[in-house]
Amino acid sequence: MTTSWRVPFGDLRRSHQALTADLIAAAGRVIESGWFILGHEVAAFEQEFATFCGARHCVGVASGAEALYLALAAAGIGPGDEVITVANACMYDVAAILQAGARPVLVDVDPATQNIDPAAVAAAITPRTKAVIPVHLFGRLADMAAITALAERHGLVVIEDAAQAHGAWRTGADGQPRMAGQWGNLAAFSFYPSKNLGALGDGGAVVTNDDQMAAQLRRLRMYGWERKYYTSEVGGRNSRLDELQAALLRVKLPHLAAANAARRERAAWYATALADLPLGLPVDEPGHVYHLYVVTLPDRASRDRLRDHLLANGIGCDIHYPVPTHLQPAYADLGYHPGSLPVTEDLAGRILSLPMYPELTYEEIMLVAETIRAGGIW
Ligand SMILES: *Cc1c(COP(=O)(O)O)cnc(C)c1O
């Protein structure tokens, strides 16, 4: 491990450099207002983010994890219900499903895109299945045309986990681009600092076109209150986006589309620089926003060798994620075992995330590529 990176895996100071004055002004505005919880800034951000996603409602909440739980609660998912999701997205979804009192049913992913496999979803549907949570992993939309068609046929609620996919899109059946948040009944977003749209702390949102669910989400995030000190909802909690984070997000949102375009440009640089190596590169499509740039190696040994080589040479890299949910000791009693999800398990041993952020320079990407090439892995 080096102390000073030649190419850091992430660097949020760079992303904020050009925005520092605006961020400080926004924070100052909130401090001077004397109003810190559910005020003008949250309402304005909700409006702006709903518009960005092309949805009717956005409800700001405390985090992406909370957004997933609250979306399940608003959809009426609870004990006795089964919810289908993936095991390659770091436990967030399974944790939320268990919090809601429902049973997580884990299915395998498509080997090329690493997103939920619609055929596996179809095979996992039982009379108790109430919802499916596709994760738009690494910034690429899941096969939402297939998932929403299945959901319609079986009366399932679709909750998009869009925590890695702000601004990602795919073409719908009508030939029009449809954004993350426009496909499901509900979509959960995270504004964790390193996401494509990140706060300067924790934050999240649920996006929906459903008026009733939006109203219920607003109650659930604040103790179940209908209005101050009056409740009509059991099971409310405190899960609010705060004014300060909303004000900071309002500074960053207008730059999201350009930041996503910059990520795509960097993905193209990588693809050219790495083309002749025996690495599996991400499957590109125009609406992929590259939250992460994840390559696949031939096997676990070569992946581990390349990771060690890059880290030893000051190139940041990471594994998203090293142990699938169903093989985590905490979730052993879900009833899965090694071999239950062969594609998910195989990929976990072969993936490696390279540095990817809008401010990464061309020279840095060339240095990453040269370092990979010099590694003698092949
Ligand atoms: C980051 C993330 C979450 C959780 O978001 P937090 O804001 O950190 O709670 C959920 N799902 C996915 C896919 C994520 O990447």
mmCIF file of C-alpha atoms and ligand atoms in Angstrom:
data_model
loop_
_atom_site.group_PDB
_atom_site.id
_atom_site.type_symbol
_atom_site.label_atom_id
_atom_site.label_comp_id
_atom_site.label_asym_id
_atom_site.label_seq_id
_atom_site.Cartn_x
_atom_site.Cartn_y
_atom_site.Cartn_z
ATOM 1 C CA MET A 1 0.000 0.000 0.000
ATOM 2 C CA THR A 2 1.383 3.416 -0.929
ATOM 3 C CA THR A 3 0.717 6.548 1.059
ATOM 4 C CA SER A 4 0.559 8.875 -1.913
ATOM 5 C CA TRP A 5 -1.386 7.679 -4.908
ATOM 6 C CA ARG A 6 -0.223 8.244 -8.446
ATOM 7 C CA VAL A 7 -3.841 7.804 -9.478
ATOM 8 C CA PRO A 8 -6.274 7.820 -6.540
ATOM 9 C CA PHE A 9 -9.339 5.570 -6.752
ATOM 10 C CA GLY A 10 -11.495 8.587 -5.967
ATOM 11 C CA ASP A 11 -10.860 12.245 -5.134
ATOM 12 C CA LEU A 12 -13.868 14.299 -4.073
ATOM 13 C CA ARG A 13 -11.714 17.395 -3.520
ATOM 14 C CA ARG A 14 -11.244 17.541 -7.282
ATOM 15 C CA SER A 15 -14.978 17.315 -7.973
ATOM 16 C CA HIS A 16 -15.702 20.194 -5.620
ATOM 17 C CA GLN A 17 -12.839 22.491 -6.589
ATOM 18 C CA ALA A 18 -14.739 24.477 -9.213
ATOM 19 C CA LEU A 19 -17.863 24.564 -7.045
ATOM 20 C CA THR A 20 -16.356 25.567 -3.700
ATOM 21 C CA ALA A 21 -17.594 29.159 -3.703
ATOM 22 C CA ASP A 22 -21.122 28.110 -4.682
ATOM 23 C CA LEU A 23 -21.186 25.352 -2.070
ATOM 24 C CA ILE A 24 -20.048 27.728 0.663
ATOM 25 C CA ALA A 25 -22.642 30.295 -0.421
ATOM 26 C CA ALA A 26 -25.386 27.647 -0.326
ATOM 27 C CA ALA A 27 -24.332 26.498 3.138
ATOM 28 C CA GLY A 28 -24.237 30.134 4.278
ATOM 29 C CA ARG A 29 -27.765 30.675 2.981
ATOM 30 C CA VAL A 30 -29.031 27.760 5.095
ATOM 31 C CA ILE A 31 -27.169 28.893 8.212
ATOM 32 C CA GLU A 32 -28.562 32.409 7.848
ATOM 33 C CA SER A 33 -32.089 31.088 7.285
ATOM 34 C CA GLY A 34 -32.085 29.465 10.728
ATOM 35 C CA TRP A 35 -34.210 26.604 9.296
ATOM 36 C CA PHE A 36 -32.549 23.200 9.030
ATOM 37 C CA ILE A 37 -35.177 20.485 8.640
ATOM 38 C CA LEU A 38 -37.720 20.164 5.800
ATOM 39 C CA GLY A 39 -37.830 23.709 4.555
ATOM 40 C CA HIS A 40 -37.393 25.593 1.298
ATOM 41 C CA GLU A 41 -34.151 23.877 0.198
ATOM 42 C CA VAL A 42 -35.471 20.311 0.492
ATOM 43 C CA ALA A 43 -38.728 21.246 -1.249
ATOM 44 C CA ALA A 44 -36.824 22.962 -4.068
ATOM 45 C CA PHE A 45 -34.351 20.109 -4.473
ATOM 46 C CA GLU A 46 -37.182 17.562 -4.539
ATOM 47 C CA GLN A 47 -38.822 19.534 -7.324
ATOM 48 C CA GLU A 48 -35.572 19.876 -9.263
ATOM 49 C CA PHE A 49 -34.579 16.222 -8.937
ATOM 50 C CA ALA A 50 -38.080 15.000 -9.858
ATOM 51 C CA THR A 51 -37.870 17.156 -12.981
ATOM 52 C CA PHE A 52 -34.398 15.831 -13.773
ATOM 53 C CA CYS A 53 -35.661 12.230 -13.519
ATOM 54 C CA GLY A 54 -38.876 12.964 -15.390
ATOM 55 C CA ALA A 55 -40.972 11.823 -12.427
ATOM 56 C CA ARG A 56 -43.895 13.457 -10.597
ATOM 57 C CA HIS A 57 -42.560 13.189 -7.079
ATOM 58 C CA CYS A 58 -39.249 13.095 -5.281
ATOM 59 C CA VAL A 59 -39.174 12.590 -1.514
ATOM 60 C CA GLY A 60 -35.846 13.416 0.132
ATOM 61 C CA VAL A 61 -34.753 10.943 2.800
ATOM 62 C CA ALA A 62 -31.725 10.239 4.976
ATOM 63 C CA SER A 63 -29.790 7.838 2.715
ATOM 64 C CA GLY A 64 -30.030 5.327 -0.105
ATOM 65 C CA ALA A 65 -30.497 2.497 2.363
ATOM 66 C CA GLU A 66 -33.408 4.374 3.933
ATOM 67 C CA ALA A 67 -34.849 5.100 0.484
ATOM 68 C CA LEU A 68 -34.957 1.350 -0.225
ATOM 69 C CA TYR A 69 -36.648 0.540 3.085
ATOM 70 C CA LEU A 70 -39.174 3.380 2.791
ATOM 71 C CA ALA A 71 -39.995 2.431 -0.813
ATOM 72 C CA LEU A 72 -40.777 -1.114 0.340
ATOM 73 C CA ALA A 73 -42.890 0.220 3.221
ATOM 74 C CA ALA A 74 -44.782 2.605 0.929
ATOM 75 C CA ALA A 75 -45.464 -0.282 -1.445
ATOM 76 C CA GLY A 76 -47.013 -2.186 1.467
ATOM 77 C CA ILE A 77 -44.401 -4.949 1.457
ATOM 78 C CA GLY A 78 -44.235 -6.837 4.756
ATOM 79 C CA PRO A 79 -44.281 -10.203 6.510
ATOM 80 C CA GLY A 80 -45.265 -13.116 4.282
ATOM 81 C CA ASP A 81 -44.132 -11.332 1.116
ATOM 82 C CA GLU A 82 -41.219 -12.327 -1.077
ATOM 83 C CA VAL A 83 -39.049 -9.739 -2.819
ATOM 84 C CA ILE A 84 -36.701 -10.753 -5.617
ATOM 85 C CA THR A 85 -33.309 -9.057 -5.937
ATOM 86 C CA VAL A 86 -29.629 -9.708 -6.682
ATOM 87 C CA ALA A 87 -26.719 -10.788 -4.465
ATOM 88 C CA ASN A 88 -23.961 -8.747 -6.146
ATOM 89 C CA ALA A 89 -24.834 -5.273 -4.838
ATOM 90 C CA CYS A 90 -23.439 -5.239 -1.316
ATOM 91 C CA MET A 91 -26.398 -6.260 0.873
ATOM 92 C CA TYR A 92 -28.272 -2.922 0.841
ATOM 93 C CA ASP A 93 -31.368 -4.391 -0.767
ATOM 94 C CA VAL A 94 -31.481 -7.564 1.306
ATOM 95 C CA ALA A 95 -31.090 -5.542 4.507
ATOM 96 C CA ALA A 96 -34.018 -3.298 3.513
ATOM 97 C CA ILE A 97 -36.218 -6.274 2.583
ATOM 98 C CA LEU A 98 -35.529 -7.904 5.961
ATOM 99 C CA GLN A 99 -36.241 -4.615 7.773
ATOM 100 C CA ALA A 100 -39.607 -4.526 6.022
ATOM 101 C CA GLY A 101 -40.271 -8.016 7.410
ATOM 102 C CA ALA A 102 -40.321 -9.673 3.989
ATOM 103 C CA ARG A 103 -38.247 -12.544 2.615
ATOM 104 C CA PRO A 104 -35.429 -11.782 0.161
ATOM 105 C CA VAL A 105 -35.280 -14.138 -2.816
ATOM 106 C CA LEU A 106 -31.908 -13.865 -4.534
ATOM 107 C CA VAL A 107 -31.441 -14.498 -8.238
ATOM 108 C CA ASP A 108 -28.469 -14.624 -10.557
ATOM 109 C CA VAL A 109 -27.244 -11.940 -12.954
ATOM 110 C CA ASP A 110 -26.496 -11.674 -16.640
ATOM 111 C CA PRO A 111 -22.809 -12.591 -17.146
ATOM 112 C CA ALA A 112 -22.195 -9.761 -19.651
ATOM 113 C CA THR A 113 -23.816 -6.800 -17.869
ATOM 114 C CA GLN A 114 -23.765 -8.118 -14.268
ATOM 115 C CA ASN A 115 -27.351 -6.867 -13.935
ATOM 116 C CA ILE A 116 -30.346 -8.919 -12.774
ATOM 117 C CA ASP A 117 -31.261 -11.726 -15.184
ATOM 118 C CA PRO A 118 -34.952 -11.396 -16.177
ATOM 119 C CA ALA A 119 -35.162 -15.156 -16.889
ATOM 120 C CA ALA A 120 -33.957 -15.846 -13.342
ATOM 121 C CA VAL A 121 -36.582 -13.425 -12.001
ATOM 122 C CA ALA A 122 -39.291 -15.224 -13.973
ATOM 123 C CA ALA A 123 -38.166 -18.578 -12.583
ATOM 124 C CA ALA A 124 -38.220 -17.262 -8.972
ATOM 125 C CA ILE A 125 -41.766 -15.885 -8.977
ATOM 126 C CA THR A 126 -44.148 -17.652 -6.558
ATOM 127 C CA PRO A 127 -47.672 -16.759 -5.371
ATOM 128 C CA ARG A 128 -46.001 -14.883 -2.478
ATOM 129 C CA THR A 129 -43.790 -12.686 -4.689
ATOM 130 C CA LYS A 130 -44.814 -9.034 -4.241
ATOM 131 C CA ALA A 131 -41.928 -7.001 -5.582
ATOM 132 C CA VAL A 132 -38.680 -7.059 -7.506
ATOM 133 C CA ILE A 133 -35.710 -4.761 -6.894
ATOM 134 C CA PRO A 134 -33.450 -4.517 -9.948
ATOM 135 C CA VAL A 135 -30.168 -2.760 -9.160
ATOM 136 C CA HIS A 136 -28.766 -0.572 -11.950
ATOM 137 C CA LEU A 137 -25.281 -1.790 -11.145
ATOM 138 C CA PHE A 138 -22.222 0.360 -11.891
ATOM 139 C CA GLY A 139 -24.377 2.991 -13.677
ATOM 140 C CA ARG A 140 -25.985 0.800 -16.314
ATOM 141 C CA LEU A 141 -29.727 0.238 -16.338
ATOM 142 C CA ALA A 142 -30.969 -3.302 -15.804
ATOM 143 C CA ASP A 143 -33.109 -4.855 -18.560
ATOM 144 C CA MET A 144 -36.107 -2.825 -17.441
ATOM 145 C CA ALA A 145 -38.242 -3.584 -20.490
ATOM 146 C CA ALA A 146 -38.161 -7.282 -19.594
ATOM 147 C CA ILE A 147 -38.513 -6.676 -15.838
ATOM 148 C CA THR A 148 -41.482 -4.310 -16.131
ATOM 149 C CA ALA A 149 -43.198 -6.689 -18.583
ATOM 150 C CA LEU A 150 -42.801 -9.546 -16.094
ATOM 151 C CA ALA A 151 -43.989 -7.356 -13.241
ATOM 152 C CA GLU A 152 -47.086 -6.366 -15.155
ATOM 153 C CA ARG A 153 -47.904 -9.982 -15.960
ATOM 154 C CA HIS A 154 -47.551 -11.060 -12.328
ATOM 155 C CA GLY A 155 -48.779 -7.936 -10.545
ATOM 156 C CA LEU A 156 -45.434 -7.131 -8.928
ATOM 157 C CA VAL A 157 -44.201 -3.807 -7.621
ATOM 158 C CA VAL A 158 -40.921 -2.705 -9.228
ATOM 159 C CA ILE A 159 -38.517 -0.741 -7.031
ATOM 160 C CA GLU A 160 -35.438 0.425 -8.928
ATOM 161 C CA ASP A 161 -32.240 0.597 -6.894
ATOM 162 C CA ALA A 162 -30.876 3.627 -8.728
ATOM 163 C CA ALA A 163 -28.184 4.465 -6.152
ATOM 164 C CA GLN A 164 -25.480 4.086 -8.833
ATOM 165 C CA ALA A 165 -27.494 5.402 -11.769
ATOM 166 C CA HIS A 166 -28.452 9.089 -11.473
ATOM 167 C CA GLY A 167 -29.125 10.172 -15.045
ATOM 168 C CA ALA A 168 -28.677 6.710 -16.594
ATOM 169 C CA TRP A 169 -31.206 5.811 -19.277
ATOM 170 C CA ARG A 170 -32.347 3.229 -21.785
ATOM 171 C CA THR A 171 -34.702 3.347 -24.708
ATOM 172 C CA GLY A 172 -38.261 2.266 -23.924
ATOM 173 C CA ALA A 173 -40.689 0.328 -26.115
ATOM 174 C CA ASP A 174 -41.806 3.649 -27.643
ATOM 175 C CA GLY A 175 -38.263 4.392 -28.808
ATOM 176 C CA GLN A 176 -37.877 7.240 -26.295
ATOM 177 C CA PRO A 177 -35.074 7.355 -23.723
ATOM 178 C CA ARG A 178 -36.317 6.563 -20.219
ATOM 179 C CA MET A 179 -34.252 7.540 -17.208
ATOM 180 C CA ALA A 180 -33.537 5.630 -14.034
ATOM 181 C CA GLY A 181 -36.590 6.454 -11.932
ATOM 182 C CA GLN A 182 -39.016 6.360 -14.858
ATOM 183 C CA TRP A 183 -39.345 2.582 -15.108
ATOM 184 C CA GLY A 184 -40.437 1.252 -11.746
ATOM 185 C CA ASN A 185 -43.307 2.102 -9.393
ATOM 186 C CA LEU A 186 -40.657 3.602 -7.145
ATOM 187 C CA ALA A 187 -36.930 4.274 -7.423
ATOM 188 C CA ALA A 188 -34.425 4.630 -4.595
ATOM 189 C CA PHE A 189 -31.471 7.007 -4.981
ATOM 190 C CA SER A 190 -28.458 7.547 -2.727
ATOM 191 C CA PHE A 191 -26.542 10.809 -2.476
ATOM 192 C CA TYR A 192 -23.593 9.268 -0.663
ATOM 193 C CA PRO A 193 -20.654 11.566 -1.503
ATOM 194 C CA SER A 194 -19.032 9.322 -4.126
ATOM 195 C CA LYS A 195 -22.210 8.574 -6.108
ATOM 196 C CA ASN A 196 -22.756 10.214 -9.498
ATOM 197 C CA LEU A 197 -24.742 12.880 -7.634
ATOM 198 C CA GLY A 198 -23.306 13.094 -4.139
ATOM 199 C CA ALA A 199 -24.077 15.258 -1.119
ATOM 200 C CA LEU A 200 -21.367 16.372 1.318
ATOM 201 C CA GLY A 201 -22.667 13.839 3.795
ATOM 202 C CA ASP A 202 -25.503 11.323 3.707
ATOM 203 C CA GLY A 203 -28.708 11.722 1.744
ATOM 204 C CA GLY A 204 -31.173 9.827 -0.399
ATOM 205 C CA ALA A 205 -34.473 10.103 -2.226
ATOM 206 C CA VAL A 206 -37.398 8.055 -3.441
ATOM 207 C CA VAL A 207 -38.814 9.008 -6.832
ATOM 208 C CA THR A 208 -42.314 7.958 -7.910
ATOM 209 C CA ASN A 209 -45.245 8.944 -10.111
ATOM 210 C CA ASP A 210 -47.729 7.614 -7.556
ATOM 211 C CA ASP A 211 -49.410 10.436 -5.588
ATOM 212 C CA GLN A 212 -50.515 8.195 -2.730
ATOM 213 C CA MET A 213 -47.164 6.515 -2.253
ATOM 214 C CA ALA A 214 -45.448 9.926 -2.345
ATOM 215 C CA ALA A 215 -47.761 11.215 0.377
ATOM 216 C CA GLN A 216 -47.146 8.105 2.448
ATOM 217 C CA LEU A 217 -43.374 8.440 2.020
ATOM 218 C CA ARG A 218 -43.611 12.013 3.338
ATOM 219 C CA ARG A 219 -45.401 10.705 6.438
ATOM 220 C CA LEU A 220 -43.099 7.727 6.935
ATOM 221 C CA ARG A 221 -39.913 9.812 6.829
ATOM 222 C CA MET A 222 -41.216 11.972 9.695
ATOM 223 C CA TYR A 223 -42.549 9.804 12.524
ATOM 224 C CA GLY A 224 -45.691 8.991 10.523
ATOM 225 C CA TRP A 225 -47.000 12.526 10.998
ATOM 226 C CA GLU A 226 -49.922 13.644 8.862
ATOM 227 C CA ARG A 227 -49.222 17.148 10.111
ATOM 228 C CA LYS A 228 -47.239 18.354 13.075
ATOM 229 C CA TYR A 229 -47.932 16.159 16.140
ATOM 230 C CA TYR A 230 -50.807 14.257 14.422
ATOM 231 C CA THR A 231 -50.228 10.774 13.075
ATOM 232 C CA SER A 232 -52.185 8.496 10.785
ATOM 233 C CA GLU A 233 -49.385 6.095 10.036
ATOM 234 C CA VAL A 234 -47.898 3.322 12.126
ATOM 235 C CA GLY A 235 -44.208 2.667 11.635
ATOM 236 C CA GLY A 236 -42.918 6.117 10.827
ATOM 237 C CA ARG A 237 -39.314 6.933 11.534
ATOM 238 C CA ASN A 238 -36.976 9.876 11.318
ATOM 239 C CA SER A 239 -35.434 9.670 7.874
ATOM 240 C CA ARG A 240 -35.170 13.130 6.406
ATOM 241 C CA LEU A 241 -32.858 14.779 3.923
ATOM 242 C CA ASP A 242 -31.705 17.922 5.716
ATOM 243 C CA GLU A 243 -31.708 21.488 4.443
ATOM 244 C CA LEU A 244 -27.929 21.796 4.318
ATOM 245 C CA GLN A 245 -27.466 18.694 2.133
ATOM 246 C CA ALA A 246 -30.397 19.700 -0.079
ATOM 247 C CA ALA A 247 -28.859 23.145 -0.630
ATOM 248 C CA LEU A 248 -25.500 21.565 -1.534
ATOM 249 C CA LEU A 249 -27.183 19.043 -3.856
ATOM 250 C CA ARG A 250 -28.926 21.946 -5.615
ATOM 251 C CA VAL A 251 -25.492 23.368 -6.437
ATOM 252 C CA LYS A 252 -24.319 20.039 -7.854
ATOM 253 C CA LEU A 253 -27.426 18.831 -9.728
ATOM 254 C CA PRO A 254 -27.021 21.262 -12.675
ATOM 255 C CA HIS A 255 -23.555 19.743 -13.279
ATOM 256 C CA LEU A 256 -24.698 16.107 -13.198
ATOM 257 C CA ALA A 257 -25.309 15.669 -16.921
ATOM 258 C CA ALA A 258 -21.857 17.071 -17.783
ATOM 259 C CA ALA A 259 -20.237 14.927 -15.094
ATOM 260 C CA ASN A 260 -21.924 11.818 -16.514
ATOM 261 C CA ALA A 261 -20.754 12.781 -20.012
ATOM 262 C CA ALA A 262 -17.211 13.148 -18.638
ATOM 263 C CA ARG A 263 -17.416 9.674 -17.102
ATOM 264 C CA ARG A 264 -18.508 8.272 -20.466
ATOM 265 C CA GLU A 265 -15.590 9.995 -22.193
ATOM 266 C CA ARG A 266 -13.185 8.432 -19.686
ATOM 267 C CA ALA A 267 -14.771 5.009 -20.211
ATOM 268 C CA ALA A 268 -14.082 5.411 -23.933
ATOM 269 C CA TRP A 269 -10.416 6.299 -23.208
ATOM 270 C CA TYR A 270 -10.078 3.169 -21.093
ATOM 271 C CA ALA A 271 -11.765 1.018 -23.755
ATOM 272 C CA THR A 272 -9.265 2.170 -26.395
ATOM 273 C CA ALA A 273 -6.234 1.909 -24.118
ATOM 274 C CA LEU A 274 -7.141 -1.583 -22.863
ATOM 275 C CA ALA A 275 -8.587 -3.025 -26.089
ATOM 276 C CA ASP A 276 -5.729 -5.422 -26.865
ATOM 277 C CA LEU A 277 -5.533 -6.969 -23.383
ATOM 278 C CA PRO A 278 -7.397 -10.126 -22.334
ATOM 279 C CA LEU A 279 -9.613 -8.077 -19.996
ATOM 280 C CA GLY A 280 -13.390 -8.096 -20.078
ATOM 281 C CA LEU A 281 -14.483 -4.447 -20.436
ATOM 282 C CA PRO A 282 -17.869 -3.023 -19.409
ATOM 283 C CA VAL A 283 -20.569 -3.424 -22.073
ATOM 284 C CA ASP A 284 -21.142 0.125 -23.274
ATOM 285 C CA GLU A 285 -24.456 1.683 -24.254
ATOM 286 C CA PRO A 286 -25.352 5.371 -24.652
ATOM 287 C CA GLY A 287 -27.223 5.621 -21.333
ATOM 288 C CA HIS A 288 -24.493 3.992 -19.199
ATOM 289 C CA VAL A 289 -23.193 6.575 -16.690
ATOM 290 C CA TYR A 290 -20.225 4.571 -15.358
ATOM 291 C CA HIS A 291 -20.610 5.002 -11.621
ATOM 292 C CA LEU A 292 -17.744 2.502 -11.577
ATOM 293 C CA TYR A 293 -15.456 1.168 -14.302
ATOM 294 C CA VAL A 294 -15.339 -2.566 -13.655
ATOM 295 C CA VAL A 295 -13.150 -4.910 -15.695
ATOM 296 C CA THR A 296 -13.160 -8.705 -15.491
ATOM 297 C CA LEU A 297 -10.026 -10.871 -15.387
ATOM 298 C CA PRO A 298 -9.780 -14.469 -16.597
ATOM 299 C CA ASP A 299 -9.770 -15.909 -13.072
ATOM 300 C CA ARG A 300 -9.422 -15.091 -9.376
ATOM 301 C CA ALA A 301 -5.639 -15.540 -9.313
ATOM 302 C CA SER A 302 -5.058 -13.066 -12.157
ATOM 303 C CA ARG A 303 -7.523 -10.595 -10.603
ATOM 304 C CA ASP A 304 -5.750 -10.716 -7.262
ATOM 305 C CA ARG A 305 -2.351 -10.373 -8.967
ATOM 306 C CA LEU A 306 -3.475 -7.336 -10.950
ATOM 307 C CA ARG A 307 -5.046 -5.728 -7.875
ATOM 308 C CA ASP A 308 -1.842 -6.194 -5.861
ATOM 309 C CA HIS A 309 0.271 -4.915 -8.749
ATOM 310 C CA LEU A 310 -1.832 -1.767 -9.180
ATOM 311 C CA LEU A 311 -1.905 -0.982 -5.458
ATOM 312 C CA ALA A 312 1.857 -1.541 -5.213
ATOM 313 C CA ASN A 313 2.288 0.968 -8.037
ATOM 314 C CA GLY A 314 0.105 3.684 -6.555
ATOM 315 C CA ILE A 315 -2.966 3.038 -8.689
ATOM 316 C CA GLY A 316 -6.170 2.924 -6.663
ATOM 317 C CA CYS A 317 -8.514 0.005 -7.358
ATOM 318 C CA ASP A 318 -11.162 -1.935 -5.489
ATOM 319 C CA ILE A 319 -13.548 -4.887 -5.727
ATOM 320 C CA HIS A 320 -17.277 -4.172 -5.947
ATOM 321 C CA TYR A 321 -18.096 -6.460 -4.267
ATOM 322 C CA PRO A 322 -15.807 -9.245 -2.996
ATOM 323 C CA VAL A 323 -18.340 -11.537 -1.255
ATOM 324 C CA PRO A 324 -21.885 -11.908 -2.608
ATOM 325 C CA THR A 325 -24.735 -11.314 -0.165
ATOM 326 C CA HIS A 326 -25.776 -14.963 0.029
ATOM 327 C CA LEU A 327 -22.268 -16.025 1.097
ATOM 328 C CA GLN A 328 -21.978 -13.406 3.867
ATOM 329 C CA PRO A 329 -22.052 -15.076 7.301
ATOM 330 C CA ALA A 330 -24.766 -12.651 8.457
ATOM 331 C CA TYR A 331 -27.136 -13.957 5.789
ATOM 332 C CA ALA A 332 -26.324 -17.660 6.095
ATOM 333 C CA ASP A 333 -29.847 -18.477 7.270
ATOM 334 C CA LEU A 334 -31.412 -17.239 4.032
ATOM 335 C CA GLY A 335 -30.722 -20.792 2.891
ATOM 336 C CA TYR A 336 -28.245 -20.260 0.051
ATOM 337 C CA HIS A 337 -24.857 -21.910 -0.290
ATOM 338 C CA PRO A 338 -21.807 -21.812 -2.578
ATOM 339 C CA GLY A 339 -23.099 -22.759 -6.019
ATOM 340 C CA SER A 340 -26.579 -21.230 -5.511
ATOM 341 C CA LEU A 341 -25.799 -18.268 -7.798
ATOM 342 C CA PRO A 342 -22.962 -19.444 -10.072
ATOM 343 C CA VAL A 343 -22.669 -16.332 -12.276
ATOM 344 C CA THR A 344 -22.682 -13.959 -9.285
ATOM 345 C CA GLU A 345 -20.086 -16.086 -7.480
ATOM 346 C CA ASP A 346 -17.841 -16.432 -10.519
ATOM 347 C CA LEU A 347 -17.880 -12.680 -11.215
ATOM 348 C CA ALA A 348 -17.117 -11.766 -7.592
ATOM 349 C CA GLY A 349 -13.810 -13.585 -7.987
ATOM 350 C CA ARG A 350 -12.853 -11.922 -11.288
ATOM 351 C CA ILE A 351 -13.947 -8.275 -11.128
ATOM 352 C CA LEU A 352 -11.772 -5.238 -10.485
ATOM 353 C CA SER A 353 -12.847 -1.585 -10.365
ATOM 354 C CA LEU A 354 -10.407 0.943 -11.870
ATOM 355 C CA PRO A 355 -10.400 4.682 -11.013
ATOM 356 C CA MET A 356 -13.428 6.422 -12.581
ATOM 357 C CA TYR A 357 -14.544 9.992 -11.940
ATOM 358 C CA PRO A 358 -15.243 13.018 -14.116
ATOM 359 C CA GLU A 359 -12.000 14.816 -13.194
ATOM 360 C CA LEU A 360 -9.676 11.904 -14.013
ATOM 361 C CA THR A 361 -7.215 13.124 -16.659
ATOM 362 C CA TYR A 362 -6.308 11.465 -19.956
ATOM 363 C CA GLU A 363 -2.714 11.121 -18.719
ATOM 364 C CA GLU A 364 -3.897 9.337 -15.581
ATOM 365 C CA ILE A 365 -5.942 6.859 -17.589
ATOM 366 C CA MET A 366 -2.947 6.194 -19.856
ATOM 367 C CA LEU A 367 -0.840 5.632 -16.732
ATOM 368 C CA VAL A 368 -3.396 3.138 -15.386
ATOM 369 C CA ALA A 369 -3.400 1.314 -18.730
ATOM 370 C CA GLU A 370 0.415 1.281 -18.960
ATOM 371 C CA THR A 371 0.684 -0.005 -15.404
ATOM 372 C CA ILE A 372 -1.790 -2.804 -16.166
ATOM 373 C CA ARG A 373 0.160 -3.675 -19.310
ATOM 374 C CA ALA A 374 3.484 -3.693 -17.442
ATOM 375 C CA GLY A 375 2.079 -5.966 -14.744
ATOM 376 C CA GLY A 376 3.102 -9.144 -16.483
ATOM 377 C CA ILE A 377 -0.231 -10.723 -15.645
ATOM 378 C CA TRP A 378 -0.472 -12.255 -19.103
HETATM 379 C C1 LIG B 1 -24.657 3.258 -2.174
HETATM 380 C C2 LIG B 1 -25.711 2.264 -2.468
HETATM 381 C C3 LIG B 1 -26.820 2.084 -1.634
HETATM 382 C C4 LIG B 1 -26.924 2.711 -0.269
HETATM 383 O O1 LIG B 1 -26.885 4.094 -0.250
HETATM 384 P P1 LIG B 1 -26.466 4.869 1.098
HETATM 385 O O2 LIG B 1 -26.807 6.276 0.808
HETATM 386 O O3 LIG B 1 -25.018 4.648 1.323
HETATM 387 O O4 LIG B 1 -27.311 4.302 2.204
HETATM 388 C C5 LIG B 1 -27.816 1.207 -2.033
HETATM 389 N N1 LIG B 1 -27.715 0.516 -3.191
HETATM 390 C C6 LIG B 1 -26.650 0.635 -3.996
HETATM 391 C C7 LIG B 1 -26.610 -0.150 -5.257
HETATM 392 C C8 LIG B 1 -25.608 1.508 -3.666
HETATM 393 O O5 LIG B 1 -24.552 1.610 -4.487
#
